[in-house]
XYZ file of C-alpha atoms in Angstrom:
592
model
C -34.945 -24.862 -4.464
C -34.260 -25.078 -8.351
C -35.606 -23.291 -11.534
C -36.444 -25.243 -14.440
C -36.411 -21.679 -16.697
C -36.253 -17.929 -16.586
C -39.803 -17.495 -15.713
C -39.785 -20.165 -12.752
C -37.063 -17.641 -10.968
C -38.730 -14.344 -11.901
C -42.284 -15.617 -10.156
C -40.056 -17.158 -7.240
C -38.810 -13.384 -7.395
C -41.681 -11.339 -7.287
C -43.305 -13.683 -4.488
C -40.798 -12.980 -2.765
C -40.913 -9.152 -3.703
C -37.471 -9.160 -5.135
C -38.566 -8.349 -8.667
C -39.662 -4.842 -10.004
C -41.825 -4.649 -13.170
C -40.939 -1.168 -14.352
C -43.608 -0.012 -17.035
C -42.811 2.917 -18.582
C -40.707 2.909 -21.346
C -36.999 3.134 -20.870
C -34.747 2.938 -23.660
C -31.445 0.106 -23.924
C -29.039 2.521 -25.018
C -27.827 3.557 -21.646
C -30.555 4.060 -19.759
C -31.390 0.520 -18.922
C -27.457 0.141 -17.234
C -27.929 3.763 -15.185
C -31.462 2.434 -13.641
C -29.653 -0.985 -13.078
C -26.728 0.851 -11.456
C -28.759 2.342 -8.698
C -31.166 0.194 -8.114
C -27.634 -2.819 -7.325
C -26.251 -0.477 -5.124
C -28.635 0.112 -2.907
C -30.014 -3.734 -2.748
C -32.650 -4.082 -4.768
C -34.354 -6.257 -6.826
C -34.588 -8.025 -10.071
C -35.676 -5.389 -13.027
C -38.065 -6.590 -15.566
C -38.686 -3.464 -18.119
C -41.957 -4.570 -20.056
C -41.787 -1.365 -22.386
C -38.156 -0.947 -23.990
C -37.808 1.115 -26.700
C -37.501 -0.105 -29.857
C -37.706 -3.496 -29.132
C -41.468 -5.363 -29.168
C -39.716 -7.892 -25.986
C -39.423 -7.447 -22.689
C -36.046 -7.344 -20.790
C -34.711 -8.561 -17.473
C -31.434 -7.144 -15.433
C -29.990 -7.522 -12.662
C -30.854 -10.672 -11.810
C -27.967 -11.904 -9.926
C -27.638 -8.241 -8.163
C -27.396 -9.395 -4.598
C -25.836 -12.581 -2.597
C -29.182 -14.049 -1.990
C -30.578 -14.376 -5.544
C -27.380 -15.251 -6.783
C -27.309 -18.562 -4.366
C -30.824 -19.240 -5.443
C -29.681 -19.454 -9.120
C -26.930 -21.988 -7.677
C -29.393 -23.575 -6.162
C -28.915 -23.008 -2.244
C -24.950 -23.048 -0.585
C -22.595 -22.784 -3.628
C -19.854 -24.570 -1.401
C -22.414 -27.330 -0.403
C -21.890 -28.105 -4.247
C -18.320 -28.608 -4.618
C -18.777 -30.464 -1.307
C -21.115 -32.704 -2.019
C -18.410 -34.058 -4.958
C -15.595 -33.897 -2.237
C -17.627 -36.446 0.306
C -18.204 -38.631 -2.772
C -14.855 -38.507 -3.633
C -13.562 -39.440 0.299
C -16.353 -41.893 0.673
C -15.922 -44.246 -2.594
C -11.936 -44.663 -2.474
C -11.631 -46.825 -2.167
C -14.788 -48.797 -3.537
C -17.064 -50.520 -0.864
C -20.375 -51.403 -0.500
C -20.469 -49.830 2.624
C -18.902 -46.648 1.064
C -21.727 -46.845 -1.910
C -24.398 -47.370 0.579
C -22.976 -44.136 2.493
C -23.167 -42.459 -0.424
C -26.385 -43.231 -1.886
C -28.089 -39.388 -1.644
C -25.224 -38.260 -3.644
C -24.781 -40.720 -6.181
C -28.738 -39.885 -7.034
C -27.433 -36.660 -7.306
C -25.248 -37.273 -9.288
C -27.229 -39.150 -11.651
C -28.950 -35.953 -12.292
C -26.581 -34.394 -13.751
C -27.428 -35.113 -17.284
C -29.302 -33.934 -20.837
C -32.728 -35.252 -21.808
C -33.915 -35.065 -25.055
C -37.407 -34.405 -25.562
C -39.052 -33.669 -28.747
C -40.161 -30.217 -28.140
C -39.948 -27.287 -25.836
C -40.817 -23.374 -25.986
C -38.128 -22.555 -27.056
C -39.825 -23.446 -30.702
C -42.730 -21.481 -30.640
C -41.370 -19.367 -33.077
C -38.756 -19.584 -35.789
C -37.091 -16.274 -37.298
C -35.301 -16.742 -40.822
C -34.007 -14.546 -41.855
C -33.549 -13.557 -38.026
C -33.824 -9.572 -37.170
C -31.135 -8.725 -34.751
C -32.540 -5.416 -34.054
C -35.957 -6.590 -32.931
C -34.207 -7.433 -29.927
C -33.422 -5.086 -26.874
C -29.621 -5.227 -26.739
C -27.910 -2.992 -24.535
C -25.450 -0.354 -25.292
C -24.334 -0.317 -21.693
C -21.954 2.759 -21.672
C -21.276 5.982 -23.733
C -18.246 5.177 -25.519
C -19.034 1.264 -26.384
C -18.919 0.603 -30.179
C -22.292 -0.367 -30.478
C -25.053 -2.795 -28.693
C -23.905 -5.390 -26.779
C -25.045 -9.138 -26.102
C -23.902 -9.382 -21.883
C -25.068 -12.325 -20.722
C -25.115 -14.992 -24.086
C -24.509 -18.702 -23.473
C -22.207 -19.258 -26.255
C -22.272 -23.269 -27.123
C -19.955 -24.926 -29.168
C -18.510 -28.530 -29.857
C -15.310 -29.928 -30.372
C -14.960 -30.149 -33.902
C -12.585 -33.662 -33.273
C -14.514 -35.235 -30.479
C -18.033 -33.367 -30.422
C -17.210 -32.475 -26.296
C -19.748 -29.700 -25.639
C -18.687 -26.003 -24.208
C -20.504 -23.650 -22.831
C -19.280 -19.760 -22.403
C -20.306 -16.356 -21.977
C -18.558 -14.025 -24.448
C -19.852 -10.702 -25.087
C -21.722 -10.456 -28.839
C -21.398 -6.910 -30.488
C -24.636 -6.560 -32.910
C -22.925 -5.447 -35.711
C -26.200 -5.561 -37.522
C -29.931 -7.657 -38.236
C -27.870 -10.776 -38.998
C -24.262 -10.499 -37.266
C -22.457 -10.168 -34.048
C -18.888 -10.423 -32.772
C -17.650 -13.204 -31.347
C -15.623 -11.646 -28.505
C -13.521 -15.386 -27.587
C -10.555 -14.301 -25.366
C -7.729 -16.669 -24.454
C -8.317 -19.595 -22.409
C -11.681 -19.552 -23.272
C -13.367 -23.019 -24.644
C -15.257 -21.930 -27.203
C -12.417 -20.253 -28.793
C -10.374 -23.305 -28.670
C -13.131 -25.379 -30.847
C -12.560 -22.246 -32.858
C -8.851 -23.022 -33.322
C -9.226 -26.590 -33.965
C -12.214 -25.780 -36.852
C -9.634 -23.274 -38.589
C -7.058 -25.837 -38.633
C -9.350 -27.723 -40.486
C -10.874 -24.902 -42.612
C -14.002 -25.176 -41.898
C -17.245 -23.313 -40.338
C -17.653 -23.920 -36.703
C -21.424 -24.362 -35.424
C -22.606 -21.367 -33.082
C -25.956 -21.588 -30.800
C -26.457 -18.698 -28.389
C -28.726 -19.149 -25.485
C -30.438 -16.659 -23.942
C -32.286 -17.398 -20.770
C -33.459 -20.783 -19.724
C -32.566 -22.619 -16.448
C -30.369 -19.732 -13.660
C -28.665 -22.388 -13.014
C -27.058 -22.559 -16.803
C -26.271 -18.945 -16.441
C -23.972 -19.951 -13.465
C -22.310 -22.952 -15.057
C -21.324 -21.230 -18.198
C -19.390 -18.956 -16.258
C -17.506 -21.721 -14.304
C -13.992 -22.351 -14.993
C -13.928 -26.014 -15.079
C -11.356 -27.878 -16.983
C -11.374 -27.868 -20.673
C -13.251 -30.796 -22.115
C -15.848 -30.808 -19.304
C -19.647 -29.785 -20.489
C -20.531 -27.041 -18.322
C -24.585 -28.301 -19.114
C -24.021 -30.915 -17.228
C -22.857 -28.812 -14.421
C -25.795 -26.815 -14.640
C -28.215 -29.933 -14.438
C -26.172 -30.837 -11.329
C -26.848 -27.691 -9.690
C -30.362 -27.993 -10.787
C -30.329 -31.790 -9.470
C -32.688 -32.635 -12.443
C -31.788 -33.409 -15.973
C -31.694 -30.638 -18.134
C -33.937 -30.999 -21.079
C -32.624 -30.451 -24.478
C -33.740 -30.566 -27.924
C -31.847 -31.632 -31.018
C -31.251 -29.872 -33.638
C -29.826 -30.990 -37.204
C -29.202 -27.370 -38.325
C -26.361 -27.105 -35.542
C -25.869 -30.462 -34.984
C -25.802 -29.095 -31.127
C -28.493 -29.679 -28.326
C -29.970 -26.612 -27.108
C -32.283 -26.163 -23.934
C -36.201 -26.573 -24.461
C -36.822 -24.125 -21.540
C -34.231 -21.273 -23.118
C -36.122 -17.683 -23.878
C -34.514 -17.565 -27.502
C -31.130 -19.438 -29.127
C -29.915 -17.911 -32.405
C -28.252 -20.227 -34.495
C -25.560 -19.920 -37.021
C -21.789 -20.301 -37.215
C -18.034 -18.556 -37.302
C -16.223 -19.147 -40.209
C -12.100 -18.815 -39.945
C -11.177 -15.617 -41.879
C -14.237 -13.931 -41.684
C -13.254 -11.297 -39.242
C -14.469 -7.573 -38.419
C -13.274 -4.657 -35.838
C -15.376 -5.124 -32.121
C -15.465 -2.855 -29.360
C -14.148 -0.606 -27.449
C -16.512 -1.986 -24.374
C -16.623 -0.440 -20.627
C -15.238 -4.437 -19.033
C -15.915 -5.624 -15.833
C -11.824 -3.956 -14.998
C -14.157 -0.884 -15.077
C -12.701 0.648 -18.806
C -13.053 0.107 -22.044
C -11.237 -2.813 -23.448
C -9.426 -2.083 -26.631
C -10.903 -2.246 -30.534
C -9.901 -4.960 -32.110
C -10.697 -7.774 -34.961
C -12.474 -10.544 -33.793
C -14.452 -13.410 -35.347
C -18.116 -12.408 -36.896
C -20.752 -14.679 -35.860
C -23.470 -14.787 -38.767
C -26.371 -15.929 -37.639
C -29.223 -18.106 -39.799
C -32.458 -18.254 -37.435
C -33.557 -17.007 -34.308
C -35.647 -19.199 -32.096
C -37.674 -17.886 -29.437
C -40.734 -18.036 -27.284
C -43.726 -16.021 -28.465
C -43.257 -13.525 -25.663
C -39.296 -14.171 -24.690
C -37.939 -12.591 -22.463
C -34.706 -10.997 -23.020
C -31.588 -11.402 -20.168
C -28.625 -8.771 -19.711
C -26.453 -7.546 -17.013
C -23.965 -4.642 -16.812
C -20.139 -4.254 -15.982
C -18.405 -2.088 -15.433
C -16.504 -0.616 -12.523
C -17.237 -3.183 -8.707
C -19.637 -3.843 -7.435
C -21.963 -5.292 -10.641
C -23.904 -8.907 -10.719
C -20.009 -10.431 -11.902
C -19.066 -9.863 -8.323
C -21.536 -11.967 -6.349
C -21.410 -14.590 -9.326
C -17.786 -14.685 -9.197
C -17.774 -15.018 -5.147
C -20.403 -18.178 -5.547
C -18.066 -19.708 -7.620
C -15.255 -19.371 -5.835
C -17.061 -21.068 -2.717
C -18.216 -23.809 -5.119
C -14.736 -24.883 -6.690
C -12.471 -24.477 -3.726
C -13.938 -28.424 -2.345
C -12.667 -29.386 -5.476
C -9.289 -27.799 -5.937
C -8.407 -29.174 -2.607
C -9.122 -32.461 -3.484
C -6.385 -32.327 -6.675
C -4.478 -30.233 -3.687
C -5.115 -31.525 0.035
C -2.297 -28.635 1.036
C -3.925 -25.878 -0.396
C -6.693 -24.300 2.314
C -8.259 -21.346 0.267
C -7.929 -19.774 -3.126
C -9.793 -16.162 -3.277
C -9.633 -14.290 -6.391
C -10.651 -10.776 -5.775
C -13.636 -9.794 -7.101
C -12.564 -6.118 -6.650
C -9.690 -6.097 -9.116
C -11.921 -8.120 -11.817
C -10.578 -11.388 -10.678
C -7.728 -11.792 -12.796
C -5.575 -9.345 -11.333
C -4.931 -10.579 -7.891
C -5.644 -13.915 -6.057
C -4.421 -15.164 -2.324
C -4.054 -18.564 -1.446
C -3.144 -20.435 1.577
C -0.974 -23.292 1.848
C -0.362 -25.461 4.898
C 3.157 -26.498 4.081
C 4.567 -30.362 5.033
C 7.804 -29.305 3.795
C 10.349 -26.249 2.656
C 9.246 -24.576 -0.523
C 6.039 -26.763 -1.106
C 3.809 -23.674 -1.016
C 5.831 -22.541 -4.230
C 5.192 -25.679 -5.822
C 1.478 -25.146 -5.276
C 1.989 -21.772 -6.418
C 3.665 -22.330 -9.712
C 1.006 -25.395 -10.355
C -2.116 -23.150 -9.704
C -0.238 -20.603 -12.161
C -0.726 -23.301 -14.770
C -4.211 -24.056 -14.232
C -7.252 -22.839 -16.592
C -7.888 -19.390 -16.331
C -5.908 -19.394 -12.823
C -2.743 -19.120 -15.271
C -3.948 -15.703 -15.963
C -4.057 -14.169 -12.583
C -1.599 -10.961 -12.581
C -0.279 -10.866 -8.785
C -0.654 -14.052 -6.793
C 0.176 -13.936 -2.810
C 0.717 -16.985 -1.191
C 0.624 -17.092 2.930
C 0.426 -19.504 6.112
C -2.623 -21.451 6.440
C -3.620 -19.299 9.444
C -4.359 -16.665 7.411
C -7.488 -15.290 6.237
C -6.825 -14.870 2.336
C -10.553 -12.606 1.620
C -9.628 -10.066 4.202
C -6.466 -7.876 2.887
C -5.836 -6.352 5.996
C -4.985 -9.906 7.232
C -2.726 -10.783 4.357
C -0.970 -7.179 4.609
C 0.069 -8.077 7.373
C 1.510 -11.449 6.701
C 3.249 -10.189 4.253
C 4.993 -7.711 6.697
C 5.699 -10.513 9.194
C 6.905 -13.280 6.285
C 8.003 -11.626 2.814
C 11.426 -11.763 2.514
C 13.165 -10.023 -0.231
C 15.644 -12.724 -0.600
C 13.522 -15.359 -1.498
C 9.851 -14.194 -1.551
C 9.737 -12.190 -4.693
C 9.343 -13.521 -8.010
C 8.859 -11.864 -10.976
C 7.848 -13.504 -14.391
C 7.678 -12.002 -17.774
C 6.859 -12.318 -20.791
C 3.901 -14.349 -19.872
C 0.070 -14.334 -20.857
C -2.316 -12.072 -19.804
C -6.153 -11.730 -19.559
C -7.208 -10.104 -22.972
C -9.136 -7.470 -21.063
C -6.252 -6.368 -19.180
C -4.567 -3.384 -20.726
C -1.634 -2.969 -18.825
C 0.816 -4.982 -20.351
C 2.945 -4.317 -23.747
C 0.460 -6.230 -26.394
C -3.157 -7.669 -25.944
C -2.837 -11.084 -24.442
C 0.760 -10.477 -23.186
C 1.840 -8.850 -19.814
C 3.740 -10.444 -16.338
C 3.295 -12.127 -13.559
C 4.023 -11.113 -9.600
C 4.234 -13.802 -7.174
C 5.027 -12.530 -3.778
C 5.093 -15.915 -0.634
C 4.513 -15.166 2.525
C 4.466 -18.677 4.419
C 5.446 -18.884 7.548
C 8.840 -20.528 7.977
C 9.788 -20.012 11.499
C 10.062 -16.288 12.875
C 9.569 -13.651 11.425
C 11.484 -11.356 9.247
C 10.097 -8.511 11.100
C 8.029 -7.494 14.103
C 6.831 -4.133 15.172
C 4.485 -2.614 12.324
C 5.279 1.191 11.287
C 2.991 3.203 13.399
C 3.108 6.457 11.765
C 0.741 7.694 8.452
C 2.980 10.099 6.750
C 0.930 13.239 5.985
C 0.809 14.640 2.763
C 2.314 17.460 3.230
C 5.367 15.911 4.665
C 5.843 13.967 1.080
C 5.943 15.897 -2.004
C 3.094 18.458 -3.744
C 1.563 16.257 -5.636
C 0.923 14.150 -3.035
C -2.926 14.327 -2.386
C -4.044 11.824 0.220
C -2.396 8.668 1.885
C -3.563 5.329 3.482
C -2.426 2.394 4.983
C -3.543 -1.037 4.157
C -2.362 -2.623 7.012
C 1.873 -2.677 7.635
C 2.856 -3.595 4.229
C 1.164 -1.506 1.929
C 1.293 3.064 1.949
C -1.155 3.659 -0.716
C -0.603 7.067 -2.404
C -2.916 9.046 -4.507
C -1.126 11.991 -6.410
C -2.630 14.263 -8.532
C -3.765 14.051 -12.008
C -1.024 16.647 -13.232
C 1.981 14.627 -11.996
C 3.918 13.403 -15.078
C 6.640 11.866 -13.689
C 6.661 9.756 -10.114
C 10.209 9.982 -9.588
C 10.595 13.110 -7.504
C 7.526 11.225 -5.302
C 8.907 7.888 -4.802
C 12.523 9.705 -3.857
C 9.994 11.762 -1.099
C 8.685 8.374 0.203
C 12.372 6.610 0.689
C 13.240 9.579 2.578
C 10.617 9.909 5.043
C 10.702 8.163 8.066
C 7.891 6.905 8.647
C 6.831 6.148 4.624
C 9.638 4.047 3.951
C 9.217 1.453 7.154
C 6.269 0.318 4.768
C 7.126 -2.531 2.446
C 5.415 -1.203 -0.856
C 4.034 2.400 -1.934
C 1.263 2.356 -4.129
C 0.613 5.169 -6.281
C -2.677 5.943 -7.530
C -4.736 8.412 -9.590
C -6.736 10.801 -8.523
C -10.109 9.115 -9.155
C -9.336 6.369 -6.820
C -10.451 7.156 -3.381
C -8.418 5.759 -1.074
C -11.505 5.612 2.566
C -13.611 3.221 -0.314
C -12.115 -0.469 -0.212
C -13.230 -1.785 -3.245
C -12.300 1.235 -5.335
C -8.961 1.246 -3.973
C -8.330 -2.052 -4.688
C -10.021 -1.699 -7.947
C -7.839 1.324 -9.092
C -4.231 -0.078 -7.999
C -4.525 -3.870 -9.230
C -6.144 -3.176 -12.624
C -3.318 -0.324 -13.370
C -0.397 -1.792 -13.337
C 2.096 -4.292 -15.056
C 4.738 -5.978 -12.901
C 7.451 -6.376 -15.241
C 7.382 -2.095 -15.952
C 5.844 -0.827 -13.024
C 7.914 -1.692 -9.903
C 10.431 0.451 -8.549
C 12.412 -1.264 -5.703
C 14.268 0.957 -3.647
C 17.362 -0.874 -4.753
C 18.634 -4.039 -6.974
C 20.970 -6.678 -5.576
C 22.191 -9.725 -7.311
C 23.059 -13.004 -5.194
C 24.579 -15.100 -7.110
C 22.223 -15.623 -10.323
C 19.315 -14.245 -8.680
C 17.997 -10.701 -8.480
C 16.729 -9.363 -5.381
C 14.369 -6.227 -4.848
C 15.029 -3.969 -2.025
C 12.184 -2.212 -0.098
C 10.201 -0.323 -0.165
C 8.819 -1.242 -3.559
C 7.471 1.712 -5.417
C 4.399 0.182 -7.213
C 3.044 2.930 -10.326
C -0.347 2.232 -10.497
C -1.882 5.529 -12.123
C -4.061 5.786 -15.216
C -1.088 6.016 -17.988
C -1.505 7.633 -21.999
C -2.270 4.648 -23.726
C -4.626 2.964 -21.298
C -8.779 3.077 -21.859
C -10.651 5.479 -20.119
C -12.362 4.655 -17.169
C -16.084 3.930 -17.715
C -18.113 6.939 -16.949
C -21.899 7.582 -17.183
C -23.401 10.414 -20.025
C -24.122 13.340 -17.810
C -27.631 13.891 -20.157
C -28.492 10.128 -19.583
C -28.591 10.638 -16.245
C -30.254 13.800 -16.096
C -32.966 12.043 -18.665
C -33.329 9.224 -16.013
C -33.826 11.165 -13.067
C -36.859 13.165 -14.558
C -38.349 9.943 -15.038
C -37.509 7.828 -11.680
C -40.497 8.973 -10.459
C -42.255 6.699 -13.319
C -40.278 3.609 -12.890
C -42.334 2.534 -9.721
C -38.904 2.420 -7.843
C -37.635 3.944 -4.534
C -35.064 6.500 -4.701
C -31.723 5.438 -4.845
């Protein structure tokens, strides 16, 4: 089942019963993210707020809040995707008429996956210019964010060289009725047109999408290879054409179905300070200049609908979208890479910060080459800590890859450590925005194993040192350690855990903050991976050199508290919350 538009999912949604109109009037500036919050965790439905505040349209959340609406907007299996272009890919090499005739349900498919132009759409019932920004119900989704935010805009440029289409989703700060930020991070398309248009000193076209087809939601969040149209993804998924309409202000082709597209352009120089904004790593990204987006017209339907979502700290909507992705790319990255069985970046840790993959190695050292190529790949380059194990393993569940890593990572030759490199703009951890290390840590299995029996003892607490507060395993290799708040200096702890028995037959000791609980999985993992920077937070128990190489000694001490100088951890306003609860009982909502 596909959606041609917005509105074709929300009435799929509420006959289904897995949309919510709320009626009363709640208010974008905060409220709108703690009623979303809530409702996600405990399962529910789509939100569509018909009253909001200071805004004469409608709004709609949440919309990819659980697994099952999130593979509707994908229409159906996200894997069966990606597979569908592996089996065309196996069946047509070489070229045969048998192989075509084999083929022939995909290749329709695939013919699909185009734009039509037609001559009009709803998107044009109504033009705005001068366009009012503040007519429309933009979220401020957390206390301390520097203003409204765009979440979920389909940013589209073109190449200004070869007119190759891109389409991204880049937060827009409303800086007022006729501006916006134009939040483009590294490895980001849109921000490469960007570069090439400065070189050349001029304006680059802008048109923001908001709504239209689920399925173009999805695709603009894929990370598919630069120069690739992610529309014509989206009509893929769809497996109809996607219907566009041309447009000589832009110059771009913009979808007939979409709920409004404001159009306008970035011109190089014309910068001004954006955020701080509570991130899907669950803080608030640094302040910092960006590129202003002015905008000349607003086109919308007469009674659009406006689309947002929330993140902040896991589980939001970027989880379940980034999970369907995964399962609908990894077909394709093993066809560039028949050795390479899985790829899971996890969700938990905001996707950047840790991946696992599994290689089934012909030969000595080949899982390193896949390794170092994946490091080099798209937005893959950016990933923080990268574990690579046997092709037996299961690379989603951590207890499994804990515990290859106890059986295969040698010291000698498993550890790598890179710096400087690049680093995910949102991530905070490293010396400078955009700059930070890498941690690759293989774990293949090359024969028997470096050990066998597991430590079987949990050290307690109070065996360790007083600041120690709690402590967990995570299967054999990992002692996770949360100390209190007030510790300044994790010296006198890590000497505690090398000196206990049973701590140090662990490989690493993670130390965390207080406000990471250590019996909540996701947490956990979301606290240690997005708090740390290789290159200045490891402490190995020793340093050897062998010959030109330096080798860590275990246990490795891994610092992974909240530090002065990081953002704050995104937190809801106390009176918000109060505010909402006196009126759940209005929102026509269960408790949550």
């Amino acid at each position: 089942m596909t959606f041609v538009d917005l509105r074709a999912f929300l009435a799929h949604l509420e006959q289904t019963g897995d949309l919510a109109r709320i009626r009363a009037r709640v208010d974008p500036d905060q409220e709108m993210t703690i009623i979303q919050h809530r409702v996600m965790a405990s399962g529910g439905p789509a939100l569509l707020f018909e009253d909001v505040a200071g805004s004469p349209y409608r709004a709609v959340t949440n919309l990819f809040g659980t697994r099952r609406r999130t593979r509707l907007a994908f229409g159906g299996d996200p894997s069966a995707l990606g597979q569908r272009v592996l089996r065309l890919s196996r069946t047509l090499m070489p070229p045969s008429i048998t192989g075509i005739v084999k083929a022939r349900r995909d290749l329709l498919a695939l013919a699909t996956a185009r734009m039509r132009k037609v001559g009009s759409g709803p998107v044009l019932e109504t033009v705005s210019q001068p366009p009012d920004l503040k007519r429309l119900p933009v979220l401020v989704c957390w206390p301390d964010d520097g203003g409204p935010f765009f979440t979920l805009p389909l940013v589209h440029t073109t190449d200004p060289e070869n007119g190759t289409g891109n389409l991204g989703i880049y937060r827009l700060q409303r800086f007022d009725g006729q501006s916006t930020g134009m939040h483009w991070q590294i490895e980001k398309g849109g921000g490469f047109h960007f570069h090439k248009a400065s070189a050349m000193n001029r304006p680059l076209p802008v048109s923001v999408v908001l709504g239209g087809p689920p399925a173009l939601i999805a695709a603009a969040v894929a990370p598919l290879p630069e120069g690739i149209d992610e529309r014509l993804l989206a009509a893929y998924m769809m497996n109809r054409p996607l219907d566009v309409i041309a447009r000589q202000t832009t110059g771009h082709c913009v979808p007939a179905r979409a709920e409004f597209v404001l159009e306008g352009s970035v011109t190089p120089g014309d910068m001004q300070w954006e955020g701080p904004f509570g991130d899907h790593f669950g803080h608030y990204s640094h302040a910092a200049d960006y590129p202003v987006f002015r905008v000349d017209r607003v086109l919308a339907r007469k009674d659009a609908i406006y689309p947002a979502t929330v993140v902040g700290k896991p589980v939001q909507e970027d989880f379940y979208m980034g999970e369907a992705l995964q399962e609908m790319t990894l077909p394709l990255l093993k066809m560039i890479r028949p050795a390479v069985v899985d790829l899971w970046a996890y969700p938990e840790t905001g996707f950047h910060s840790l991946a696992v993959m599994s290689v089934a190695e012909r030969y000595p050292q080949e899982a390193l080459k896949h390794t170092l190529g994946m490091l080099g790949e798209g937005q893959v380059s950016l990933t923080k800590v990268m574990i690579t194990v046997d092709h037996r393993v299961n690379v989603r569940d951590m207890l499994a890859v804990s515990r290859a890593l106890w059986r295969h990572l040698d010291a000698r030759t498993g550890i790598y450590l890179l710096a400087p490199t690049a680093q995910d703009t949102l991530d905070f951890t490293g010396p400078a925005m955009n700059t930070g290390s890498r941690l690759i840590l293989m774990a293949t299995d090359s024969g028997r194993p470096v050990r066998s029996e597991a430590p079987r003892h949990l050290p307690e607490p109070v065996d360790l040192h007083p600041d120690v507060q709690e402590t967990a395993a995570l299967g054999p290799a990992f002692l996770m350690v949360k100390v209190k708040d007030t510790c300044r200096d994790t010296e006198p702890v890590r000497r505690s855990l090398i000196r206990h028995a049973a701590a140090r037959d662990y490989l690493f000791h993670i130390i965390v903050s207080e406000d990471v609980p250590l019996d909540d999985r996701t947490l956990m993992l979301w606290g240690w991976f997005t708090r740390f920077d290789p290159l200045a937070d490891l402490y190995p128990a020793g340093r050897t050199i062998a010959g030109n190489r330096l080798i860590l000694e275990f246990p490795i001490a891994i610092d992974a508290r909240w530090k002065t100088g990081y953002p704050r951890p995104v937190e809801f306003d106390p009176d918000v919350e109060k505010r909402v609860n006196r009126m759940w009982d209005t929102l026509g909502l269960p408790d949550c």
